[in-house]
Structures are given as C-alpha cells and as structure tokens.
Coordinates of C-alpha atoms in Angstrom, one line a residue:
M1 CA -0.1 -0.1 -0.1
A2 CA 2.9 2.6 1.0
Q3 CA 4.5 1.5 -2.2
D4 CA 1.3 2.2 -4.4
G5 CA 1.0 5.6 -2.6
T6 CA 4.5 6.5 -3.4
N7 CA 4.3 5.7 -6.9
R8 CA 1.0 7.7 -7.5
A9 CA 3.0 10.7 -5.7
S10 CA 5.7 10.0 -8.1
G11 CA 3.4 9.5 -11.1
M12 CA 1.6 13.1 -10.2
S13 CA 4.9 14.9 -9.7
R14 CA 6.0 13.8 -13.3
A15 CA 2.8 15.1 -14.8
V16 CA 3.1 18.4 -12.9
D17 CA 6.8 18.5 -14.2
R18 CA 5.7 18.0 -18.0
A19 CA 3.0 20.6 -17.4
T20 CA 5.4 23.1 -16.5
D21 CA 7.3 22.3 -19.4
S22 CA 4.5 23.7 -21.8
T23 CA 5.7 27.5 -22.9
T24 CA 2.0 28.4 -23.3
F25 CA 1.2 27.6 -19.9
E26 CA 4.1 29.6 -18.7
R27 CA 3.3 32.6 -20.9
V28 CA -0.4 32.6 -19.9
A29 CA 0.8 32.3 -16.3
R30 CA 3.5 35.3 -16.8
A31 CA 0.5 37.2 -17.7
G32 CA -0.7 36.8 -14.1
H33 CA 2.0 39.3 -13.4
V34 CA 0.9 41.8 -16.0
M35 CA -2.8 41.8 -14.5
S36 CA -1.8 42.3 -11.1
G37 CA 0.5 45.4 -12.3
F38 CA -2.7 46.9 -13.9
V39 CA -4.6 46.1 -10.5
H40 CA -1.8 48.0 -8.6
L41 CA -1.7 50.9 -10.6
L42 CA -5.5 51.3 -10.8
I43 CA -5.3 51.0 -7.0
A44 CA -2.6 53.8 -7.3
Y45 CA -4.8 55.9 -9.3
I46 CA -7.8 55.6 -6.5
I47 CA -5.5 56.5 -3.8
V48 CA -4.6 59.9 -5.7
Q49 CA -8.2 60.4 -6.1
L50 CA -8.7 60.0 -2.4
A51 CA -5.7 62.5 -1.7
F52 CA -7.5 65.2 -3.7
G53 CA -11.1 64.5 -2.3
S54 CA -12.9 62.0 -4.3
G55 CA -14.3 58.9 -3.0
G56 CA -13.5 55.1 -3.9
N57 CA -12.1 52.0 -2.5
A58 CA -8.4 51.7 -2.5
D59 CA -8.1 47.9 -2.6
Q60 CA -8.5 45.0 -5.2
S61 CA -12.3 45.5 -5.6
G62 CA -12.0 49.0 -6.1
A63 CA -9.5 48.7 -8.8
L64 CA -11.6 45.8 -10.2
G65 CA -14.7 47.9 -10.4
T66 CA -13.0 50.8 -12.0
L67 CA -11.9 48.7 -14.7
A68 CA -15.6 47.1 -15.2
A69 CA -17.1 50.2 -15.7
E70 CA -15.0 51.2 -18.6
P71 CA -15.7 50.7 -22.3
G72 CA -14.3 46.6 -22.7
G73 CA -13.6 46.4 -18.8
R74 CA -15.3 43.2 -18.5
F75 CA -13.7 41.5 -21.5
A76 CA -10.4 42.7 -19.7
L77 CA -11.5 41.0 -16.6
W78 CA -12.4 37.8 -18.2
V79 CA -8.8 38.0 -19.7
A80 CA -7.6 38.6 -16.0
M81 CA -9.3 35.7 -14.7
V82 CA -7.6 33.4 -17.2
A83 CA -4.5 34.7 -16.3
F84 CA -5.0 34.4 -12.5
I85 CA -6.1 31.1 -12.7
A86 CA -3.1 30.0 -14.8
M87 CA -0.7 31.7 -12.1
A88 CA -2.5 29.9 -9.4
L89 CA -2.0 26.6 -11.1
W90 CA 1.7 27.2 -11.5
R91 CA 1.9 28.2 -7.7
L92 CA 0.4 24.7 -7.5
A93 CA 2.9 23.2 -9.3
E94 CA 5.8 24.8 -7.4
T95 CA 4.1 23.5 -4.3
V96 CA 4.6 19.8 -5.8
L97 CA 7.9 20.6 -7.3
G98 CA 9.4 23.6 -5.4
P99 CA 9.7 27.1 -6.7
H100 CA 11.0 27.9 -10.2
A101 CA 9.7 24.7 -11.6
T102 CA 11.5 25.2 -15.0
E103 CA 14.8 25.4 -13.6
K104 CA 16.3 21.8 -13.3
S105 CA 18.1 21.4 -10.0
D106 CA 19.2 18.8 -7.8
D107 CA 18.6 20.8 -4.6
D108 CA 16.0 20.2 -2.5
T109 CA 13.7 23.0 -1.7
S110 CA 12.5 23.6 1.9
L111 CA 9.0 23.2 3.2
L112 CA 8.7 26.8 3.6
D113 CA 9.3 27.5 0.0
R114 CA 6.6 25.0 -1.0
A115 CA 4.2 26.7 1.8
K116 CA 4.8 30.3 0.3
A117 CA 4.3 28.8 -3.3
F118 CA 0.7 27.4 -2.0
G119 CA 0.1 30.5 -0.1
L120 CA 0.6 32.3 -3.6
A121 CA -1.7 30.0 -5.2
V122 CA -4.5 30.6 -2.9
V123 CA -4.0 34.4 -3.3
Y124 CA -4.0 34.3 -7.2
F125 CA -7.3 32.0 -7.0
A126 CA -8.8 34.9 -4.9
F127 CA -7.9 37.4 -7.5
A128 CA -9.3 35.1 -10.2
F129 CA -12.7 34.7 -8.2
S130 CA -13.1 38.5 -7.6
A131 CA -12.1 38.9 -11.4
Y132 CA -14.9 36.7 -12.1
Q133 CA -17.4 38.4 -9.8
F134 CA -16.8 41.8 -11.5
A135 CA -16.8 40.5 -15.1
S136 CA -20.2 38.9 -14.7
G137 CA -21.7 42.0 -12.8
G138 CA -21.6 40.6 -9.2
G139 CA -18.6 42.1 -7.7
K140 CA -18.9 44.1 -4.2
S141 CA -16.6 45.9 -2.1
S142 CA -14.1 43.9 -0.1
G143 CA -14.1 46.3 2.4
Q144 CA -17.7 46.2 3.3
Q145 CA -17.4 42.2 3.2
N146 CA -14.3 42.6 5.6
A147 CA -16.4 44.8 8.1
G148 CA -19.3 42.4 7.9
M149 CA -17.5 39.1 8.5
S150 CA -15.6 41.0 11.3
A151 CA -18.7 42.3 13.0
R152 CA -20.0 38.6 13.1
L153 CA -16.5 37.2 14.3
M154 CA -16.5 39.8 17.0
E155 CA -19.6 38.2 18.4
S156 CA -18.0 35.3 19.9
G157 CA -14.2 35.1 22.0
G158 CA -13.0 32.5 19.4
G159 CA -14.2 34.8 16.7
K160 CA -11.9 37.5 18.0
F161 CA -9.0 35.2 18.5
L162 CA -9.3 34.4 14.9
L163 CA -9.3 38.2 14.0
V164 CA -6.2 38.7 16.1
V165 CA -4.3 36.0 14.3
V166 CA -5.3 37.2 11.2
G167 CA -4.2 40.7 12.1
L168 CA -0.7 39.3 13.1
V169 CA -0.5 37.3 9.9
A170 CA -1.1 40.3 7.9
I171 CA 1.4 42.3 9.8
A172 CA 4.1 39.3 9.3
I173 CA 3.4 39.5 5.6
G174 CA 3.8 43.1 5.3
G175 CA 7.0 43.2 7.4
Y176 CA 8.4 40.3 4.9
H177 CA 7.6 42.7 2.2
V178 CA 9.4 45.3 3.6
Y179 CA 12.3 43.3 4.4
K180 CA 12.2 41.9 0.9
G181 CA 12.5 45.0 -0.4
A182 CA 14.7 47.0 2.1
S183 CA 17.2 44.0 1.7
K184 CA 16.9 43.7 -2.1
N185 CA 16.1 40.0 -2.2
F186 CA 13.5 40.4 -4.7
L187 CA 16.6 40.3 -7.2
D188 CA 16.9 36.6 -6.4
D189 CA 13.5 36.2 -8.1
L190 CA 14.7 37.7 -11.4
K191 CA 16.7 36.4 -14.3
G192 CA 18.3 37.9 -17.2
T193 CA 19.6 41.4 -17.5
P194 CA 16.6 43.9 -16.5
S195 CA 17.3 47.5 -16.7
K196 CA 18.8 49.4 -13.8
L197 CA 15.5 51.2 -13.0
V198 CA 14.1 47.8 -11.7
E199 CA 16.2 47.9 -8.5
P200 CA 14.6 51.1 -7.1
L201 CA 11.1 50.2 -8.3
G202 CA 11.4 46.8 -6.5
V203 CA 12.7 48.4 -3.1
I204 CA 9.9 51.5 -3.4
G205 CA 7.3 48.7 -4.5
Y206 CA 7.7 46.1 -2.0
V207 CA 8.4 48.5 1.0
A208 CA 5.3 50.5 0.4
K209 CA 3.2 47.5 -0.1
G210 CA 4.3 46.0 3.1
L211 CA 3.7 48.8 4.9
V212 CA 0.2 49.1 3.9
I213 CA -0.5 45.6 4.2
A214 CA 0.9 45.6 7.7
G215 CA -1.2 48.5 8.5
A216 CA -4.3 46.8 7.4
G217 CA -3.1 43.8 9.8
L218 CA -2.8 46.7 12.9
L219 CA -6.3 48.1 12.1
V220 CA -8.0 44.3 12.3
I221 CA -6.4 44.2 15.8
V222 CA -7.3 47.6 17.0
A223 CA -11.0 47.0 15.5
V224 CA -10.9 43.8 17.9
F225 CA -9.9 45.7 20.9
N226 CA -12.0 48.7 20.3
A227 CA -15.1 46.4 19.1
D228 CA -15.3 48.6 16.1
P229 CA -15.5 46.1 13.0
S230 CA -15.8 49.4 10.6
K231 CA -12.1 49.7 11.0
A232 CA -11.3 46.0 9.9
T233 CA -11.8 46.7 6.1
G234 CA -8.5 45.7 4.7
L235 CA -6.2 47.7 2.6
D236 CA -8.8 50.5 2.0
G237 CA -9.3 51.0 5.6
A238 CA -5.6 51.3 6.0
V239 CA -5.2 53.9 3.1
K240 CA -7.9 56.0 4.3
T241 CA -6.9 55.8 8.0
L242 CA -3.4 57.2 6.6
G243 CA -5.1 60.0 4.8
S244 CA -6.7 60.9 8.1
A245 CA -3.3 61.4 9.8
P246 CA -1.6 64.9 9.9
F247 CA -0.1 65.7 6.3
G248 CA -2.5 63.0 4.9
Q249 CA -2.6 64.2 1.6
F250 CA 1.1 64.1 1.4
L251 CA 1.2 60.6 2.8
L252 CA -1.6 59.2 0.3
I253 CA 0.6 60.6 -2.6
L254 CA 3.4 58.7 -1.1
A255 CA 1.6 55.6 -0.8
A256 CA 0.3 55.9 -4.2
L257 CA 3.6 56.4 -5.8
G258 CA 4.7 53.2 -4.1
I259 CA 1.9 51.1 -5.0
A260 CA 2.6 52.3 -8.6
A261 CA 6.1 51.3 -8.3
Y262 CA 5.0 47.8 -7.3
G263 CA 2.8 47.5 -10.0
L264 CA 5.6 48.8 -12.7
Y265 CA 7.8 46.2 -11.2
S266 CA 5.0 43.5 -11.8
F267 CA 5.4 44.1 -15.4
V268 CA 9.0 43.5 -15.0
M269 CA 8.4 40.1 -13.3
A270 CA 6.1 39.0 -16.1
R271 CA 9.3 39.4 -18.2
Y272 CA 12.2 38.4 -16.0
A273 CA 10.6 36.4 -13.2
R274 CA 12.1 32.9 -12.4
M275 CA 9.5 30.1 -13.0

C-alpha cells in the first residue's frame, strides 16, 4: 500500500513537471503578473483620487470595479481571470515540485518554500474569483465584506481570537514585504539582465506595499480591542486611515507612488521572473 502511494505521488510529480514544460502554460501564467501590475496601478490611481477629495475603494475590489465600468472593461476582466487562474495553477505546481519549476536542480527545496508557493496559489485563486465576480456583474466592495465578516466574528471569543491571528499574519506578511524590498532580496526572483530602474522600483514597491499590508493588519487588531468592525476593512481602511493622519494628503500621494512602483515592477516580473 505504501509503495502504491509513493508511485502515485511520483506519477503526479512527473505529470506536473511535464505541464510546467509547456511554453504556452508559462506565458499565460506570466500574464498573471501583467494583470497584477494593472490592478496595482489602478489602486494607485484611486489613492491619488482620495488624496484630492474624491471617493473610491483603494483595494483590489475598487480597482476591479473601476476597470469593469470602462468600455471593454469586463472583457479585460475575463482575460484577467484566465491569467490569474494560470498563475495559481503554476504556484500549485511549484508547491509539488518546488519554486522555479522550469529550472532543473538537484537541490531540495524547503517546506517553507512550498508553503509560500501554496499561499500564493490561494491568493491568485482569490484574485481570479474577484475578477470573475466583477466580470459577471456581481462584484462587491471587499472592505464592506471584511467589515461585515469582522462584525460577525466579534460576537464570540473564538472569533475575536481568529481576527487577532489574521491581523498578526497580515503584519508578518507586510513585514516580510518590507524586508524583501529593503534587503533587495527580490532580485533573486529575477533572471536575465533587466534595466537598472528595476532595483529602485522593487525597493520602493515592496516597502510601500508591505507597510500598507502591515497597517491593514494592525487596524484589524485595533478593531477587535475597540469592538469596531468598521476599522477592519483591509487595505482600503489602512489607506483611508493614512489619509486622515496629519499631512494625510502628502502621505496618500507617497503611498500611491509606492503602489504604482510595485505595479510597474510586476510588469518586470512578467518578463524576467524565474518560473
């Protein structure tokens, strides 16, 4: 029985390995970086609008909603959904084979590397689902959904504990982004000879995105202790809290520039990312 299980696992690995040898699969998966870049640029645009007094949701749902409202926007969202699904499947392949599945190596990858790949697969599947919702006309503000879910969870001690854990995880993820940008470790994810502009884009983009994610996580924890679910609205809440601070307009413009830098860096990853 154990031998049968080993054979099945080996057979699955070989099948996944063959799939990642497909140039078409890789190109469609790389398109996920392109669509991610557009989403981040749209979020940056919304943040600039907030800085100058206009409304909007400065998060993924706000970006997708903005795109859906434009001529041809829903078609673009269907394309985005396909690209995000392809990227999610690629990350699942990396969960099985280890990161950089196209690079043949005898080195064993750590469990942490595979866990990170699986986490990214979940993120891209969520992106694909959001794109599908807005493409089909059923998209909703993720900030409102987060606040509603937080309100329900705050009704019990276990729910409050879960929210605190979610907040701490978000802070950890944000901190990792800041570290990755400040240490320039993101350069290890690239191959070839990208432009010299790539390094500052990566540093600024990763640090800015990390600070926003960490801020969103901190707000979740604050919301739990203040019993105020309206604060637990994710990235949109973090950005709007930043805007209400002293020199908020200036800080929002800085945040927009940072998120835009990450969006531009995503286009670089579409061409140069190791996969």
